[in-house]
Amino acid sequence: MQILPKLGVRTFGWTAGIGLLVATASAQDRILPELPQASTPVTLVAASDRATGKSEFRYRDNNTPPVIRVQPGSVLNVEYKNELTAQSKEDCSGHPCMQMTNLHFHGLHVSPNAPQDDVLDMMASPGETLHYAVQVPSQQPPGLYWYHTHSHGESYVQDVDGMSGAIVVEGIERYVPEVRNMRERILVLRDLVLPTNGAERKNIMESVAMQSTQCGTAAEKPERAFTVNGILRPKIDIAPGERQFWRIVNASPDLYADLELDSVSLEVVALDGMPLAYHDSSIRKRSMSHVLVPPAGRVEAIVTGPPADSHAALRSRCFDTGPDGDSNPAMVLADIVSAPPSNLQSRPALGGAPVYTTFSPVVLKHVEASEPQFVVTFTEDKQGFYINGQKFEMNSGPMLTVDIGSLQRWRVVNSTKEVHPFHIHQVHFLTYAVDRKPVKDPVWLDTVNVPYGSSVDLVMDFTDPIIRGMSLFHCHLLKHEDKGMMAKILFR
């Protein structure tokens, strides 16, 4: 019988006045190390593994990507060194990777201009260093975000290699006070590429109880399995009846996580970093039997420990990606094991009242009833992937210009035979209709699944003056992005 490693967990620890804290994602129970002051840079290194040649993040000589914690209103300073080998052993879209790299601070409502969330002009070749100073606004929704590389043409390979990590914007207890007294777990879902060797492949598939029959309409065979914080099928301990606060990011380049916990509902409090209460103070949480988290999506939920005599697991259900999509079979992500509750100290509240951004229902209905101000159409053929018939080029101009200060209605149309997750940098949007039919309990997201042969209607929030500059929207299946399914947008 295989002994599975125990998944690390962090207990809350906070020191007033420290705006930036860092800890490894798989740390055991411990107080997070403190940086001397909020302006002290986090030094993150892109490096090549000597044995495999694969790219990885290194932080303080550790190859486990760190969790970065910031307060609203603080500055996130990152010194990012490219120490990748000049000659790559990896293939990027049919040619050796160029070893270019940079960072995207996914979901944060920050400037797309240098030295902030600029993925177009801030680019490091081997031997170069980028200096980021990201001004997290005081009204930034507190929740789970993430960072990953965004070098066009190389994003997929670097993400598969694990070049991603979680960002926590502190203060969610302002919206959900009970999480202050709960154990927090940050779970980063990444990929393990299945071996080509038949016996090794079979062992891994069996170890995660991967569905062996065809999943959905996709004819492809499974290529990868999920890991949790870099561990294949870890054990997560929780006492019967204990309530824990789980914060999960799907950092896979193209696997969907349709999450469910055996016999337990998830009390969802935030999606894509956005507390449900942020736009409607009357909604603090929603009970959900399962939650579809597309690539780049996040969910934050309260989980209650199952009875001691039950066998429970955190699972990803089969998800149909479409006839031209990739296999996305059901599998076990982690086993849930009973353990005595630990002695925890509650984290002091961040202070201050919660910030709510509300839009009048009359205003929202008016936007929803208007004609779409912009339509995004996803198409593909054997030569590549397109938005509105155009393939992305780094030197191309913006596909559209938006004057900030308003809400807009957009429609995203998927004219292909596979699903595509739509993502736009700098903003969140309200997903209110699928196939022009109203969605029950619409939510604000920064990444939304667009079913194949279907469409979604969105209310885009372009009201924040911070976001001025050249930004991007794209499919967050990173192979599709690398092969052209991306476009520029100019906020002015």
Coordinates of C-alpha atoms in Angstrom, one line a residue:
M1 CA 0.0 0.0 0.0
Q2 CA 1.4 3.4 -1.0
I3 CA 2.1 5.8 1.8
L4 CA 1.0 9.3 0.7
P5 CA 2.8 12.4 1.9
K6 CA 0.9 14.7 4.3
L7 CA 0.0 18.1 2.9
G8 CA 1.5 21.1 4.7
V9 CA -0.7 23.8 6.2
R10 CA -0.1 27.3 7.6
T11 CA -1.5 28.7 10.7
F12 CA -2.3 32.4 10.6
G13 CA 0.4 34.8 11.8
W14 CA 0.5 38.5 11.5
T15 CA 2.6 41.4 12.7
A16 CA 1.1 44.9 12.4
G17 CA 2.8 47.2 9.9
I18 CA 4.3 44.4 7.7
G19 CA 2.7 44.7 4.3
L20 CA 4.4 41.8 2.6
L21 CA 5.0 38.2 3.8
V22 CA 6.3 35.1 2.0
A23 CA 6.1 31.4 2.7
T24 CA 6.5 28.3 0.7
A25 CA 3.2 26.8 -0.6
S26 CA 3.9 23.5 1.1
A27 CA 5.2 24.7 4.4
Q28 CA 4.3 22.8 7.6
D29 CA 2.5 24.6 10.4
R30 CA 4.5 27.7 11.1
I31 CA 4.4 31.5 11.3
L32 CA 5.3 33.0 7.9
P33 CA 8.7 34.7 7.8
E34 CA 8.6 38.5 7.9
L35 CA 10.4 40.8 5.6
P36 CA 12.0 43.9 7.3
Q37 CA 9.6 46.3 5.6
A38 CA 6.9 46.4 2.9
S39 CA 9.2 47.9 0.3
T40 CA 11.8 45.1 0.6
P41 CA 11.9 43.2 -2.7
V42 CA 11.1 39.6 -3.1
T43 CA 13.9 38.1 -5.1
L44 CA 12.5 35.4 -7.4
V45 CA 14.7 33.5 -9.9
A46 CA 13.8 31.7 -13.1
A47 CA 16.3 28.8 -13.4
S48 CA 16.8 25.6 -15.4
D49 CA 16.9 22.3 -13.7
R50 CA 20.3 20.8 -14.3
A51 CA 19.0 17.3 -14.7
T52 CA 15.9 17.8 -16.9
G53 CA 16.5 21.3 -18.4
K54 CA 13.0 22.3 -17.4
S55 CA 12.4 25.8 -16.1
E56 CA 11.4 26.5 -12.5
F57 CA 11.1 29.3 -9.9
R58 CA 13.6 29.5 -7.1
Y59 CA 13.2 31.5 -3.9
R60 CA 15.9 31.4 -1.2
D61 CA 17.5 28.4 -2.8
N62 CA 14.2 26.5 -2.7
N63 CA 12.4 25.4 -5.9
T64 CA 9.0 25.6 -4.3
P65 CA 7.3 28.8 -5.6
P66 CA 6.5 31.1 -2.7
V67 CA 3.1 32.3 -1.6
I68 CA 3.1 36.1 -1.6
R69 CA 0.9 37.9 0.9
V70 CA 0.1 41.6 0.5
Q71 CA -2.1 44.2 2.2
P72 CA -4.4 46.4 0.2
G73 CA -2.7 49.7 -0.4
S74 CA 0.8 48.3 -0.2
V75 CA 3.5 48.0 -2.9
L76 CA 4.6 44.5 -4.1
N77 CA 8.3 44.7 -5.0
V78 CA 9.7 41.8 -6.9
E79 CA 13.2 41.5 -8.3
Y80 CA 12.9 38.8 -11.0
K81 CA 16.2 37.3 -12.3
N82 CA 16.3 35.3 -15.5
E83 CA 19.0 32.6 -14.9
L84 CA 17.6 30.2 -17.4
T85 CA 20.2 28.5 -19.6
A86 CA 20.8 30.3 -22.9
Q87 CA 20.1 27.2 -24.9
S88 CA 16.8 25.4 -24.0
K89 CA 16.2 21.7 -24.1
E90 CA 12.5 22.3 -24.4
D91 CA 10.3 22.7 -27.4
C92 CA 8.0 25.8 -27.7
S93 CA 5.5 25.4 -30.6
G94 CA 7.9 23.5 -32.9
H95 CA 11.2 25.3 -32.1
P96 CA 13.5 25.5 -29.1
C97 CA 12.2 27.9 -26.4
M98 CA 13.8 31.3 -26.5
Q99 CA 14.2 31.3 -22.6
M100 CA 12.4 34.7 -22.4
T101 CA 10.4 35.3 -19.2
N102 CA 8.4 37.8 -17.2
L103 CA 5.6 37.9 -14.6
H104 CA 1.8 38.5 -14.8
F105 CA 0.0 39.3 -11.5
H106 CA -3.2 37.6 -12.5
G107 CA -6.4 39.2 -11.3
L108 CA -5.0 42.2 -9.6
H109 CA -6.6 45.6 -10.5
V110 CA -3.3 47.3 -11.1
S111 CA -1.6 49.3 -13.9
P112 CA -0.6 47.4 -17.1
N113 CA 2.3 49.8 -17.5
A114 CA 5.9 49.2 -16.3
P115 CA 7.1 48.6 -13.6
Q116 CA 3.7 47.0 -12.8
D117 CA 1.7 44.3 -14.6
D118 CA 3.4 44.9 -17.9
V119 CA 3.7 41.6 -19.9
L120 CA 4.3 43.3 -23.3
D121 CA 7.4 45.5 -22.8
M122 CA 8.9 44.0 -19.6
M123 CA 10.7 40.9 -20.8
A124 CA 13.9 39.4 -19.6
S125 CA 16.4 37.3 -21.6
P126 CA 18.9 35.0 -19.8
G127 CA 21.1 37.1 -17.6
E128 CA 18.7 40.0 -17.3
T129 CA 16.7 41.2 -14.2
L130 CA 13.2 42.8 -14.1
H131 CA 12.2 45.1 -11.2
Y132 CA 8.5 45.1 -10.4
A133 CA 6.8 47.7 -8.1
V134 CA 3.1 46.7 -8.2
Q135 CA 0.9 49.2 -6.4
V136 CA -2.0 47.2 -4.9
P137 CA -4.9 49.6 -4.5
S138 CA -6.6 50.1 -1.2
Q139 CA -9.9 49.0 -2.7
Q140 CA -8.4 45.7 -4.2
P141 CA -10.8 42.9 -3.3
P142 CA -9.1 40.7 -0.7
G143 CA -8.7 37.1 -1.8
L144 CA -6.6 34.6 -3.7
Y145 CA -4.7 35.7 -6.8
W146 CA -1.7 34.2 -8.5
Y147 CA 1.4 35.0 -10.5
H148 CA 2.8 33.2 -13.5
T149 CA 5.1 33.8 -16.5
H150 CA 3.5 35.5 -19.6
S151 CA 6.2 35.3 -22.3
H152 CA 4.3 35.0 -25.6
G153 CA 5.1 31.7 -27.3
E154 CA 6.6 30.2 -24.1
S155 CA 3.8 30.6 -21.5
Y156 CA 2.5 27.0 -21.9
V157 CA 5.8 25.3 -21.4
Q158 CA 6.8 27.5 -18.5
D159 CA 3.5 26.9 -16.8
V160 CA 3.6 23.1 -17.3
D161 CA 7.0 23.3 -15.7
G162 CA 5.5 24.9 -12.6
M163 CA 6.4 28.5 -12.9
S164 CA 3.5 29.9 -10.9
G165 CA 2.6 30.7 -7.4
A166 CA -0.2 32.1 -5.2
I167 CA -0.8 35.7 -4.1
V168 CA -3.1 36.4 -1.1
V169 CA -4.4 39.9 -0.7
E170 CA -5.2 40.1 3.0
G171 CA -8.5 41.2 4.6
I172 CA -11.1 38.6 3.5
E173 CA -12.2 38.3 7.2
R174 CA -13.7 41.8 6.8
Y175 CA -16.3 40.1 4.5
V176 CA -16.4 36.6 6.2
P177 CA -15.4 37.1 9.9
E178 CA -15.6 33.4 10.8
V179 CA -12.5 32.5 8.7
R180 CA -10.3 34.4 11.2
N181 CA -10.5 31.4 13.6
M182 CA -10.0 28.7 10.9
R183 CA -7.1 26.8 9.7
E184 CA -6.1 28.1 6.3
R185 CA -4.9 26.0 3.4
I186 CA -3.5 27.3 0.1
L187 CA -3.8 24.6 -2.5
V188 CA -2.1 25.2 -5.9
L189 CA -3.1 22.7 -8.6
R190 CA -0.4 22.1 -11.1
D191 CA 0.3 19.4 -13.7
L192 CA 2.3 16.1 -13.7
V193 CA 3.0 15.0 -17.3
L194 CA 2.2 11.3 -17.6
P195 CA 5.2 9.2 -18.6
T196 CA 5.3 7.6 -22.1
N197 CA 6.4 4.4 -20.5
G198 CA 3.3 2.2 -20.3
A199 CA 3.9 0.7 -16.8
E200 CA 4.9 4.1 -15.2
R201 CA 1.9 5.8 -16.8
K202 CA -0.5 3.1 -15.6
N203 CA 0.9 3.4 -12.0
I204 CA 0.4 7.1 -11.8
M205 CA -3.1 6.9 -13.3
E206 CA -4.1 4.2 -10.8
S207 CA -2.5 6.1 -7.9
V208 CA -5.0 9.0 -8.5
A209 CA -7.8 6.7 -9.5
M210 CA -7.9 8.4 -12.9
Q211 CA -11.0 7.6 -15.0
S212 CA -10.0 5.1 -17.6
T213 CA -13.1 5.3 -19.9
Q214 CA -13.5 8.1 -22.4
C215 CA -14.4 11.4 -20.6
G216 CA -16.9 13.5 -22.6
T217 CA -16.6 13.8 -26.4
A218 CA -12.8 14.5 -26.6
A219 CA -11.0 11.6 -28.3
E220 CA -7.6 12.4 -26.9
K221 CA -6.0 10.2 -24.2
P222 CA -5.1 11.9 -20.9
E223 CA -1.7 13.6 -20.9
R224 CA -1.4 14.9 -17.3
A225 CA -2.5 14.5 -13.7
F226 CA -3.1 17.1 -11.1
T227 CA -0.7 17.6 -8.2
V228 CA -1.5 19.6 -5.1
N229 CA 1.4 21.9 -4.1
G230 CA 3.6 19.7 -6.2
I231 CA 2.5 16.4 -4.5
L232 CA 0.6 13.6 -6.2
R233 CA -2.5 12.7 -4.1
P234 CA -1.4 14.0 -0.7
K235 CA -3.3 13.6 2.5
I236 CA -5.1 16.6 4.0
D237 CA -5.9 16.2 7.7
I238 CA -9.1 17.7 9.2
A239 CA -10.9 16.9 12.4
P240 CA -14.5 15.6 12.2
G241 CA -16.7 18.7 12.2
E242 CA -13.7 21.1 12.0
R243 CA -14.2 24.0 9.7
Q244 CA -11.2 25.0 7.6
F245 CA -10.6 27.7 5.0
W246 CA -9.4 26.4 1.7
R247 CA -8.0 28.7 -1.0
I248 CA -7.5 26.8 -4.3
V249 CA -6.0 28.1 -7.6
N250 CA -6.0 26.1 -10.8
A251 CA -2.5 26.8 -12.1
S252 CA -2.7 24.2 -14.9
P253 CA -2.2 25.5 -18.5
D254 CA -5.3 23.6 -19.7
L255 CA -6.8 21.1 -17.2
Y256 CA -10.2 21.9 -15.8
A257 CA -10.8 21.2 -12.1
D258 CA -14.5 20.4 -11.4
L259 CA -14.0 20.2 -7.6
E260 CA -16.1 18.2 -5.2
L261 CA -15.5 16.9 -1.7
D262 CA -17.1 13.6 -0.9
S263 CA -20.3 14.0 1.2
V264 CA -19.5 17.6 2.0
S265 CA -20.7 20.8 0.4
L266 CA -18.3 23.7 -0.2
E267 CA -19.3 27.0 1.4
V268 CA -17.9 29.3 -1.3
V269 CA -17.0 32.8 -0.1
A270 CA -15.0 34.0 -3.1
L271 CA -14.3 33.3 -6.7
D272 CA -11.3 34.6 -8.7
G273 CA -10.2 36.6 -5.7
M274 CA -13.5 38.4 -5.5
P275 CA -15.5 37.9 -2.2
L276 CA -19.2 37.3 -3.1
A277 CA -20.0 40.1 -0.7
Y278 CA -17.8 42.6 -2.4
H279 CA -20.6 43.7 -4.8
D280 CA -23.5 42.6 -2.7
S281 CA -23.1 42.7 1.1
S282 CA -26.1 40.5 1.6
I283 CA -24.3 37.5 0.0
R284 CA -21.5 36.2 2.2
K285 CA -21.3 32.6 0.9
R286 CA -23.1 30.0 -1.2
S287 CA -23.3 26.3 -0.6
M288 CA -22.2 24.3 -3.7
S289 CA -21.9 20.6 -4.2
H290 CA -19.1 21.1 -6.8
V291 CA -17.3 24.1 -8.4
L292 CA -15.9 24.2 -11.9
V293 CA -12.6 26.0 -11.7
P294 CA -11.2 26.6 -15.3
P295 CA -7.5 27.1 -15.9
A296 CA -6.4 30.3 -14.0
G297 CA -9.6 30.3 -11.9
R298 CA -9.7 30.3 -8.1
V299 CA -12.2 29.3 -5.4
E300 CA -12.1 30.1 -1.7
A301 CA -14.4 28.0 0.5
I302 CA -15.1 26.9 4.0
V303 CA -14.9 23.1 4.3
T304 CA -16.3 21.0 7.2
G305 CA -14.5 17.8 8.2
P306 CA -16.4 14.6 7.5
P307 CA -17.2 11.9 10.1
A308 CA -14.2 10.1 11.5
D309 CA -15.3 6.7 10.1
S310 CA -15.8 7.9 6.5
H311 CA -13.4 7.8 3.6
A312 CA -13.4 11.1 1.8
A313 CA -11.4 12.7 -0.9
L314 CA -11.1 15.9 -2.8
R315 CA -11.8 15.1 -6.4
S316 CA -11.9 16.6 -9.9
R317 CA -14.9 15.4 -11.9
C318 CA -14.9 14.5 -15.6
F319 CA -15.3 17.6 -17.7
D320 CA -16.3 17.6 -21.4
T321 CA -13.9 19.9 -23.2
G322 CA -15.5 19.2 -26.6
P323 CA -14.8 16.9 -29.6
D324 CA -11.7 18.9 -30.5
G325 CA -10.6 19.3 -26.9
D326 CA -8.3 17.5 -24.6
S327 CA -9.2 14.6 -22.3
N328 CA -10.1 15.9 -18.8
P329 CA -10.9 12.8 -16.8
A330 CA -12.1 12.4 -13.2
M331 CA -9.4 11.8 -10.6
V332 CA -8.6 12.1 -6.9
L333 CA -6.6 15.2 -6.0
A334 CA -6.2 14.4 -2.3
D335 CA -7.4 12.1 0.5
I336 CA -9.1 13.6 3.5
V337 CA -7.9 12.0 6.8
S338 CA -9.2 12.5 10.3
A339 CA -6.9 14.2 12.9
P340 CA -7.3 15.9 16.2
P341 CA -8.0 19.7 15.9
S342 CA -4.8 21.7 16.4
N343 CA -4.5 24.7 18.8
L344 CA -4.8 27.7 16.6
Q345 CA -4.4 31.4 17.3
S346 CA -6.9 33.6 15.4
R347 CA -5.4 36.2 13.2
P348 CA -6.0 39.8 14.2
A349 CA -8.3 41.5 11.9
L350 CA -6.6 43.7 9.3
G351 CA -8.6 46.7 10.6
G352 CA -11.0 49.1 8.9
A353 CA -14.4 48.5 7.5
P354 CA -15.0 46.4 4.4
V355 CA -15.0 48.2 1.1
Y356 CA -18.1 47.5 -1.1
T357 CA -18.4 48.4 -4.7
T358 CA -22.0 48.2 -5.7
F359 CA -23.7 48.9 -8.9
S360 CA -27.4 49.8 -9.0
P361 CA -29.5 46.9 -10.3
V362 CA -31.2 49.4 -12.6
V363 CA -27.8 50.3 -14.1
L364 CA -26.8 46.7 -14.5
K365 CA -30.1 45.8 -16.2
H366 CA -29.7 48.7 -18.5
V367 CA -26.2 47.5 -19.6
E368 CA -27.4 43.9 -19.9
A369 CA -30.3 44.9 -22.1
S370 CA -28.1 47.0 -24.4
E371 CA -26.5 45.8 -27.6
P372 CA -23.0 44.3 -27.1
Q373 CA -20.4 47.0 -27.4
F374 CA -17.8 44.5 -28.4
V375 CA -17.9 40.8 -29.5
V376 CA -15.0 38.5 -29.0
T377 CA -15.1 35.5 -31.4
F378 CA -12.8 32.5 -30.8
T379 CA -12.0 30.5 -34.0
E380 CA -9.2 28.0 -34.8
D381 CA -7.8 26.0 -37.7
K382 CA -4.7 23.9 -38.4
Q383 CA -2.6 27.0 -38.7
G384 CA -3.5 28.5 -35.3
F385 CA -6.0 30.2 -33.0
Y386 CA -7.7 33.5 -33.6
I387 CA -9.7 36.3 -32.0
N388 CA -12.0 38.0 -34.5
G389 CA -10.1 36.4 -37.3
Q390 CA -6.7 37.8 -36.2
K391 CA -3.7 35.9 -34.8
F392 CA -1.8 37.8 -32.1
E393 CA 1.6 39.3 -32.9
M394 CA 3.7 41.2 -30.4
N395 CA 4.0 44.2 -32.7
S396 CA 0.3 44.4 -33.5
G397 CA -1.7 47.4 -32.4
P398 CA -4.7 47.2 -30.0
M399 CA -7.8 45.4 -31.3
L400 CA -9.9 48.1 -29.5
T401 CA -9.6 51.2 -27.3
V402 CA -11.8 51.6 -24.3
D403 CA -12.4 54.9 -22.5
I404 CA -12.4 54.1 -18.8
G405 CA -15.1 55.2 -16.5
S406 CA -18.0 53.0 -17.6
L407 CA -19.5 49.6 -17.7
Q408 CA -19.7 47.8 -21.0
R409 CA -21.6 44.8 -22.3
W410 CA -19.4 42.3 -24.1
R411 CA -20.2 39.0 -25.7
V412 CA -17.7 36.1 -26.1
V413 CA -18.6 33.7 -28.9
N414 CA -16.9 30.3 -29.1
S415 CA -17.2 29.1 -32.8
T416 CA -15.0 26.1 -32.2
K417 CA -15.6 22.5 -31.1
E418 CA -13.7 22.9 -27.8
V419 CA -14.1 25.0 -24.7
H420 CA -12.1 28.2 -24.2
P421 CA -11.6 30.0 -20.9
F422 CA -11.8 33.8 -21.5
H423 CA -9.6 36.0 -19.4
I424 CA -8.9 39.8 -19.4
H425 CA -6.1 41.5 -17.5
Q426 CA -6.7 44.2 -14.9
V427 CA -10.5 43.8 -14.4
H428 CA -13.3 41.6 -13.3
F429 CA -16.6 41.1 -15.1
L430 CA -20.1 39.9 -14.3
T431 CA -21.1 36.8 -16.1
Y432 CA -24.9 37.1 -16.5
A433 CA -25.9 35.0 -19.5
V434 CA -24.9 31.8 -21.4
D435 CA -26.3 31.3 -24.8
R436 CA -28.3 34.5 -24.2
K437 CA -30.1 32.8 -21.3
P438 CA -29.9 34.5 -17.9
V439 CA -27.5 32.8 -15.4
K440 CA -28.9 32.0 -12.0
D441 CA -26.9 33.7 -9.3
P442 CA -24.4 35.5 -11.6
V443 CA -20.9 36.1 -10.2
W444 CA -17.9 38.4 -10.8
L445 CA -14.9 36.7 -12.3
D446 CA -11.7 37.3 -14.2
T447 CA -11.7 34.0 -16.1
V448 CA -14.9 32.4 -17.4
N449 CA -15.4 29.1 -19.3
V450 CA -17.0 29.6 -22.8
P451 CA -18.7 26.3 -23.8
Y452 CA -18.0 25.1 -27.3
G453 CA -20.5 26.3 -29.9
S454 CA -21.9 28.7 -27.3
S455 CA -21.5 32.3 -26.0
V456 CA -21.4 34.2 -22.7
D457 CA -22.5 37.7 -22.0
L458 CA -20.5 39.9 -19.6
V459 CA -20.8 43.2 -17.9
M460 CA -17.2 44.5 -18.1
D461 CA -16.1 46.8 -15.2
F462 CA -14.0 49.5 -16.9
T463 CA -14.6 52.1 -14.1
D464 CA -11.2 52.0 -12.4
P465 CA -8.8 54.8 -13.5
I466 CA -5.8 52.8 -12.3
I467 CA -6.0 50.5 -15.3
R468 CA -4.9 53.0 -18.0
G469 CA -2.5 51.6 -20.5
M470 CA -2.1 48.7 -23.0
S471 CA -3.5 45.4 -21.7
L472 CA -4.5 42.0 -23.0
F473 CA -7.4 39.6 -23.2
H474 CA -7.0 36.0 -24.4
C475 CA -8.0 32.4 -24.1
H476 CA -6.4 30.9 -20.9
L477 CA -5.6 27.6 -22.5
L478 CA -2.0 28.6 -22.8
K479 CA -1.2 26.6 -26.0
H480 CA -4.0 28.6 -27.6
E481 CA -2.7 31.8 -26.3
D482 CA 0.8 31.0 -27.5
K483 CA -0.5 30.2 -30.9
G484 CA -2.4 33.4 -31.4
M485 CA -5.7 33.5 -29.4
M486 CA -4.9 36.8 -27.7
A487 CA -5.4 40.5 -28.4
K488 CA -4.4 43.9 -27.1
I489 CA -6.8 46.4 -25.5
L490 CA -5.9 50.0 -24.8
F491 CA -7.5 51.5 -21.7
R492 CA -7.4 55.3 -21.9

